[in-house]
Structure formats: structure tokens, C-alpha cells
mmCIF file with all atom_site columns, C-alpha atoms in Angstrom:
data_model
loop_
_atom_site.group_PDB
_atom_site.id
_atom_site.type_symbol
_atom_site.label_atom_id
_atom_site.label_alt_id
_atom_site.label_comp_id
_atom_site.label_asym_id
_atom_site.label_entity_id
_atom_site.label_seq_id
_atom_site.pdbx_PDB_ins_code
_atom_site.Cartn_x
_atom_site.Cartn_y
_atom_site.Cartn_z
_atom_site.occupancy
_atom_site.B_iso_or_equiv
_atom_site.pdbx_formal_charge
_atom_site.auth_seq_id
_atom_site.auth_comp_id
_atom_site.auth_asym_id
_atom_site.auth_atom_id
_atom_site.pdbx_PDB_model_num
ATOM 1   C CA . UNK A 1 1   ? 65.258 179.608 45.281 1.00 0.00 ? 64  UNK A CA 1
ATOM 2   C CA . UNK A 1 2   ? 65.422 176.042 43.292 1.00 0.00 ? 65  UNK A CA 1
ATOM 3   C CA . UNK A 1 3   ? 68.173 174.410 42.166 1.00 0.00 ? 66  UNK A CA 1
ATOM 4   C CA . UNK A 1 4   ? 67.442 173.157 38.671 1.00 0.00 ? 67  UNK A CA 1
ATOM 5   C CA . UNK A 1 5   ? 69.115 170.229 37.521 1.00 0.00 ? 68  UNK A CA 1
ATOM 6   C CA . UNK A 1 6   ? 70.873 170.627 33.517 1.00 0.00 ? 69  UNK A CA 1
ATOM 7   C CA . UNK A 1 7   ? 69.320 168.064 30.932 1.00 0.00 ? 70  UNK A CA 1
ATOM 8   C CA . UNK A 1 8   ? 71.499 164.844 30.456 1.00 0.00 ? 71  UNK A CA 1
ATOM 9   C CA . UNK A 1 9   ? 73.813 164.972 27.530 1.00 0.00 ? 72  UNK A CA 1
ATOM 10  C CA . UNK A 1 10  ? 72.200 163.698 24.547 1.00 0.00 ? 73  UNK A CA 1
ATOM 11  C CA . UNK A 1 11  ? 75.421 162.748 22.697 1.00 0.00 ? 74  UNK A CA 1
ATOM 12  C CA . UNK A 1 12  ? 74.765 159.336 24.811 1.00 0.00 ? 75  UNK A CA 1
ATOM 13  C CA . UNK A 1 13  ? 72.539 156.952 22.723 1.00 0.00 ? 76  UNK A CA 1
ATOM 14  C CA . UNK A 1 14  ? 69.493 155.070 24.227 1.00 0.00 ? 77  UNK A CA 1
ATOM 15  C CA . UNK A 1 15  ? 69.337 151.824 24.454 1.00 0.00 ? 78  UNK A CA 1
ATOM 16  C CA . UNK A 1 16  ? 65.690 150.988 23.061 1.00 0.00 ? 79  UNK A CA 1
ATOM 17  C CA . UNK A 1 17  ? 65.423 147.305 24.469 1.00 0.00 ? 80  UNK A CA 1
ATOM 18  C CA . UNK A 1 18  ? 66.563 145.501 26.917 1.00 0.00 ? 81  UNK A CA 1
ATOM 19  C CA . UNK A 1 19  ? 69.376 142.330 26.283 1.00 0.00 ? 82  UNK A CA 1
ATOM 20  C CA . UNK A 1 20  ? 67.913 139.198 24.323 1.00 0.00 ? 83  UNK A CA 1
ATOM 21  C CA . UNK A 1 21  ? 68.899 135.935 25.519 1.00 0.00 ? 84  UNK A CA 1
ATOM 22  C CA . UNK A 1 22  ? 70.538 134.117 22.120 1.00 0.00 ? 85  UNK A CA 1
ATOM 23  C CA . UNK A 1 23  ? 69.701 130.446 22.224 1.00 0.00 ? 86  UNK A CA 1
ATOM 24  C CA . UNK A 1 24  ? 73.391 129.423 22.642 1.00 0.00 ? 87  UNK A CA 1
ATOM 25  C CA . UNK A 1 25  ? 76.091 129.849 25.505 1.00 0.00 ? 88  UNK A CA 1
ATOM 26  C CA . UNK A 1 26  ? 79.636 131.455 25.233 1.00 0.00 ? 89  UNK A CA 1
ATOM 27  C CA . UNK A 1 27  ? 83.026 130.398 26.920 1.00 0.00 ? 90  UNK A CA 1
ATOM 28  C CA . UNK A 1 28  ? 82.838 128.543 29.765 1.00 0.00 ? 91  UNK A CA 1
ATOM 29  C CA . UNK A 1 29  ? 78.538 127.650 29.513 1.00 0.00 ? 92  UNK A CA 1
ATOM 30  C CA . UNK A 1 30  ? 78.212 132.308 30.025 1.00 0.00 ? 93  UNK A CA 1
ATOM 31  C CA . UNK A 1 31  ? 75.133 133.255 28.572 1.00 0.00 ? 94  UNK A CA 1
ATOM 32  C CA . UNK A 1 32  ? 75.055 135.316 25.361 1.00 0.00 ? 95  UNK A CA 1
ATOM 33  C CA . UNK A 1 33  ? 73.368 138.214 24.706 1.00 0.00 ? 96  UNK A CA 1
ATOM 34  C CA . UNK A 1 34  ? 72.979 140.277 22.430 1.00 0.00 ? 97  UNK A CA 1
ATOM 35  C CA . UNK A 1 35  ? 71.018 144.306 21.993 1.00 0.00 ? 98  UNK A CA 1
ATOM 36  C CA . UNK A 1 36  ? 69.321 145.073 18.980 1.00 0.00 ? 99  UNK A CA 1
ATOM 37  C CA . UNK A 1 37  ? 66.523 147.372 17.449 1.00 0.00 ? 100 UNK A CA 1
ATOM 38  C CA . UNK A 1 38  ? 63.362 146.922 16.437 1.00 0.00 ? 101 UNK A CA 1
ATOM 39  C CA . UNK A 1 39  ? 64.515 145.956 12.745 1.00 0.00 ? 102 UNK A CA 1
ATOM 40  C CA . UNK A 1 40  ? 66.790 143.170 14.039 1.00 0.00 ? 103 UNK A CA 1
ATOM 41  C CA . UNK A 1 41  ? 69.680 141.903 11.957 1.00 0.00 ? 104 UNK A CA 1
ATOM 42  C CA . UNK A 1 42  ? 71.695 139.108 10.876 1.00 0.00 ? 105 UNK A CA 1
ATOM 43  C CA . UNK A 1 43  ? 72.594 138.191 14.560 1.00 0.00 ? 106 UNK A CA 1
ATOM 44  C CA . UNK A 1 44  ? 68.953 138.318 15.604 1.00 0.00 ? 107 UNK A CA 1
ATOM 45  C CA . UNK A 1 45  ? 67.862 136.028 12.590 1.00 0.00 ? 108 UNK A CA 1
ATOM 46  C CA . UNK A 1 46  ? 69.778 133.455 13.400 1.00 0.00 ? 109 UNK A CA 1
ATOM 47  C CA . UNK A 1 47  ? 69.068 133.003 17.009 1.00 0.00 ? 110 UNK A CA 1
ATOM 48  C CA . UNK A 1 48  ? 65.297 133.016 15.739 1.00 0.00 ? 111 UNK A CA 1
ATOM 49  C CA . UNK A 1 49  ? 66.407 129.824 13.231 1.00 0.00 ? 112 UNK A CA 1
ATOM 50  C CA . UNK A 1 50  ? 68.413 128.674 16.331 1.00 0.00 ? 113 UNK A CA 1
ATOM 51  C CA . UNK A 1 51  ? 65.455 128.151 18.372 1.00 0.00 ? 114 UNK A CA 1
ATOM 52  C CA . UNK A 1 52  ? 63.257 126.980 15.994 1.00 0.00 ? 115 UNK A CA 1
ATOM 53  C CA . UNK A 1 53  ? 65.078 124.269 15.284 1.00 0.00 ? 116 UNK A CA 1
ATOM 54  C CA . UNK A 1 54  ? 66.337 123.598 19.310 1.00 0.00 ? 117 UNK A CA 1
ATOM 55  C CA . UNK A 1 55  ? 62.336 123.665 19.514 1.00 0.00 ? 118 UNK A CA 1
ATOM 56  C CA . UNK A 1 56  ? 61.903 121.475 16.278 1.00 0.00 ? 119 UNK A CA 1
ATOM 57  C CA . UNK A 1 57  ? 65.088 118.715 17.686 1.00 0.00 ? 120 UNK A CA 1
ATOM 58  C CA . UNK A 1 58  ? 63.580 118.590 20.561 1.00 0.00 ? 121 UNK A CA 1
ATOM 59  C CA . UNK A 1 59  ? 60.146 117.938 19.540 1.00 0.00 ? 122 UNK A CA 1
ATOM 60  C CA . UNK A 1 60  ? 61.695 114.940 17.127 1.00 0.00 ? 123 UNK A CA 1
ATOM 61  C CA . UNK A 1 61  ? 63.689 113.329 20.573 1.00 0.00 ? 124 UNK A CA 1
ATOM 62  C CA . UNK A 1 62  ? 60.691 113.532 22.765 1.00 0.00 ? 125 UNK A CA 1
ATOM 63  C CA . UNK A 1 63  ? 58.587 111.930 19.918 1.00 0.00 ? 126 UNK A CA 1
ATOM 64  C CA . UNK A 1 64  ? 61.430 108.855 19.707 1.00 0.00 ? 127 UNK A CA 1
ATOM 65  C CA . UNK A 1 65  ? 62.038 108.705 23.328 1.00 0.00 ? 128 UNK A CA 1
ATOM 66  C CA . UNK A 1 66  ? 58.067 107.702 22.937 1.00 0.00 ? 129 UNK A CA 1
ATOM 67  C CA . UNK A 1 67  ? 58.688 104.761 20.636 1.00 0.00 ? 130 UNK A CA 1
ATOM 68  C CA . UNK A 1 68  ? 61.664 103.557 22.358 1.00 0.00 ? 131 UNK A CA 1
ATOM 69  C CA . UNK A 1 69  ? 61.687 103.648 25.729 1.00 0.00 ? 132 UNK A CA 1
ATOM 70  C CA . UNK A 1 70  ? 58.793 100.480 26.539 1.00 0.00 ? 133 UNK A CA 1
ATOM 71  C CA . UNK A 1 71  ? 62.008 98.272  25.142 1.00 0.00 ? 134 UNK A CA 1
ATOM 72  C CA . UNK A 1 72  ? 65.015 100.165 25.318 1.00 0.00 ? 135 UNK A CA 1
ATOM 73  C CA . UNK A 1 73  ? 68.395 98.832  26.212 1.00 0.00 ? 136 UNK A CA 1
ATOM 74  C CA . UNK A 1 74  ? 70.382 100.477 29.101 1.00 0.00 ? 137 UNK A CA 1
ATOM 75  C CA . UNK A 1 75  ? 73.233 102.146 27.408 1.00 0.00 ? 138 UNK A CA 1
ATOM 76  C CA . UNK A 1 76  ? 70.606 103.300 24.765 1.00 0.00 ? 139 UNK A CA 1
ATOM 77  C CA . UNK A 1 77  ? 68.645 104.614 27.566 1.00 0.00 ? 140 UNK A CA 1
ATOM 78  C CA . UNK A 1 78  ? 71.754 106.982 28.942 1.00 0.00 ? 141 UNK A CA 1
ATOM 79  C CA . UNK A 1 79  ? 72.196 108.241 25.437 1.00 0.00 ? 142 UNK A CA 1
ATOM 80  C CA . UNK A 1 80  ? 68.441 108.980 25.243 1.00 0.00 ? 143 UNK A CA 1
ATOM 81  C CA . UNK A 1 81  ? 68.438 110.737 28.460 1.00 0.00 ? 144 UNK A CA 1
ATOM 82  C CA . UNK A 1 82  ? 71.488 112.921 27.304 1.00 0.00 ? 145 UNK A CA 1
ATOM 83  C CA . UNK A 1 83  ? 69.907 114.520 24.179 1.00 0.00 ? 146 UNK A CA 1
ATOM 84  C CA . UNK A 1 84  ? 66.791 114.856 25.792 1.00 0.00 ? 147 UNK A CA 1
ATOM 85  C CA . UNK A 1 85  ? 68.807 116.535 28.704 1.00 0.00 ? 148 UNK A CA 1
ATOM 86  C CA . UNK A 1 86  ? 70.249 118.910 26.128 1.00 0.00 ? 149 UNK A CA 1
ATOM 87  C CA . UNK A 1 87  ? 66.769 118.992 24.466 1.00 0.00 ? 150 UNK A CA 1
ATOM 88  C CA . UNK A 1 88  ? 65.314 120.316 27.368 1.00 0.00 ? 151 UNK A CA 1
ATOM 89  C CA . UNK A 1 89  ? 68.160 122.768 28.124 1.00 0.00 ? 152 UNK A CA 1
ATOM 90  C CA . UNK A 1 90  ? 67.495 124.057 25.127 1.00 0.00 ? 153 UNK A CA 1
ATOM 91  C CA . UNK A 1 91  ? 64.037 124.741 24.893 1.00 0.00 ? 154 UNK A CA 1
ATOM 92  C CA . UNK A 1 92  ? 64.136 126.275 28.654 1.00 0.00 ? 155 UNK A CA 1
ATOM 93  C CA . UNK A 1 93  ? 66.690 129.473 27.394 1.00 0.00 ? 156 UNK A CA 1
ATOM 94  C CA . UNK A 1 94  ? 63.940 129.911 24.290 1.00 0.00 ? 157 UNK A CA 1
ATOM 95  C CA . UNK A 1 95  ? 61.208 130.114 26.423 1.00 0.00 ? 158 UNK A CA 1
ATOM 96  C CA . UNK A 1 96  ? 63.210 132.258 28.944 1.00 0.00 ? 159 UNK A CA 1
ATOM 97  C CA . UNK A 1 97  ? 64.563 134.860 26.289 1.00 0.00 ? 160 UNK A CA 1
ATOM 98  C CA . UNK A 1 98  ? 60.784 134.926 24.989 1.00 0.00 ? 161 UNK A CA 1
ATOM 99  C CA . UNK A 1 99  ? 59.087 135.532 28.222 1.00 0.00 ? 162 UNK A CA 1
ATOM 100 C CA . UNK A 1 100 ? 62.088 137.973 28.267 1.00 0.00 ? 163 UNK A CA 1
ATOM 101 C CA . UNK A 1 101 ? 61.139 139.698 25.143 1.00 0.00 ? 164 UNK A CA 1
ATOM 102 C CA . UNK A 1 102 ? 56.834 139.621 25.764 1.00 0.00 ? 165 UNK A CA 1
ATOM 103 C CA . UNK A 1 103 ? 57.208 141.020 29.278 1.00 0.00 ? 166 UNK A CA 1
ATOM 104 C CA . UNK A 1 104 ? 58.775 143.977 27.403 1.00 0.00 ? 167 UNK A CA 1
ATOM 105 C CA . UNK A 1 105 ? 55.728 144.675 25.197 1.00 0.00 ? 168 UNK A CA 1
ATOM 106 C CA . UNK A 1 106 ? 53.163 144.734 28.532 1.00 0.00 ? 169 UNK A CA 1
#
């Protein structure tokens, strides 16, 4: 004889995706996340705009770190560094909650 197991409850909802990534941090540097459906919402908008223009910032420091750095100052070097710092920061948690969110569809 077989033991046969009952059917989970299906009063418990599904999560259809996995966590996103949002392009910004929470108290104390945590990351944020945030679970949403294939519609997305107002949450998942804005962390789209987010990146885009972390992306777009960092695209416009990189582009004057060019220009100034052959005859920079010191202190305006440090400053430079900084933003690019946060720049790069930045870009790395897009590109990490995207390869998040494309290793989903594979």
C-alpha cells in the first residue's frame, strides 16, 4: 500500500518572480528589494527611471573625468574619484538586478 501525500493548500499565493534588486539601499547601506508581477507598478517604474539615470550620471562623470583629469588639481581629483566611486556603485547594483531579472527568462 502507498501513502499518498494531500495537495498543498492553495489558499497560499505564489510568488511568480523572484526579488528585484531596486537601484537604491535602505537603512544602514541593506539592499532593497522589492516582488512584483509581470505588470509592474509604481514602485517598479521608478527603480527603472532610477537606473536610467544612475546609468545616464554616470555616463556624464566618466565623460568629464575624461576632460579633466590630464590637468586636474589634487583636491579636485578626490572629489572626482568620489562621484565616480558612487558612479560605479551605482551602475554595478543595475547590472546585478538585470542579470538578476534575464537569468529568470532562460
Amino acid at each position: 500500500m502507498r501513502a499518498e501525500t494531500e495537495p498543498e493548500s492553495t489558499n497560499a499565493p505564489e510568488l511568480p518572480h523572484r526579488p528585484r534588486l531596486l537601484p537604491w539601499t535602505g537603512q544602514e547601506g541593506k539592499p532593497c528589494y522589492l516582488i512584483a508581477d509581470d505588470h509592474g507598478g509604481p514602485v517598479s517604474r521608478l527603480a527603472d527611471a532610477t537606473e536610467s539615470i544612475q546609468l545616464g550620471m554616470g555616463t556624464e562623470l566618466l565623460a568629464h573625468a575624461r576632460e579633466l583629469l590630464p590637468d586636474t588639481p589634487r583636491g579636485e581629483l578626490r572629489f572626482l574619484a568620489e562621484r565616480l566611486t558612487e558612479a560605479l556603485r551605482d551602475a554595478l547594483r543595475v547590472a546585478e538586478s538585470r542579470g538578476q531579472r534575464l537569468n529568470r527568462l532562460n
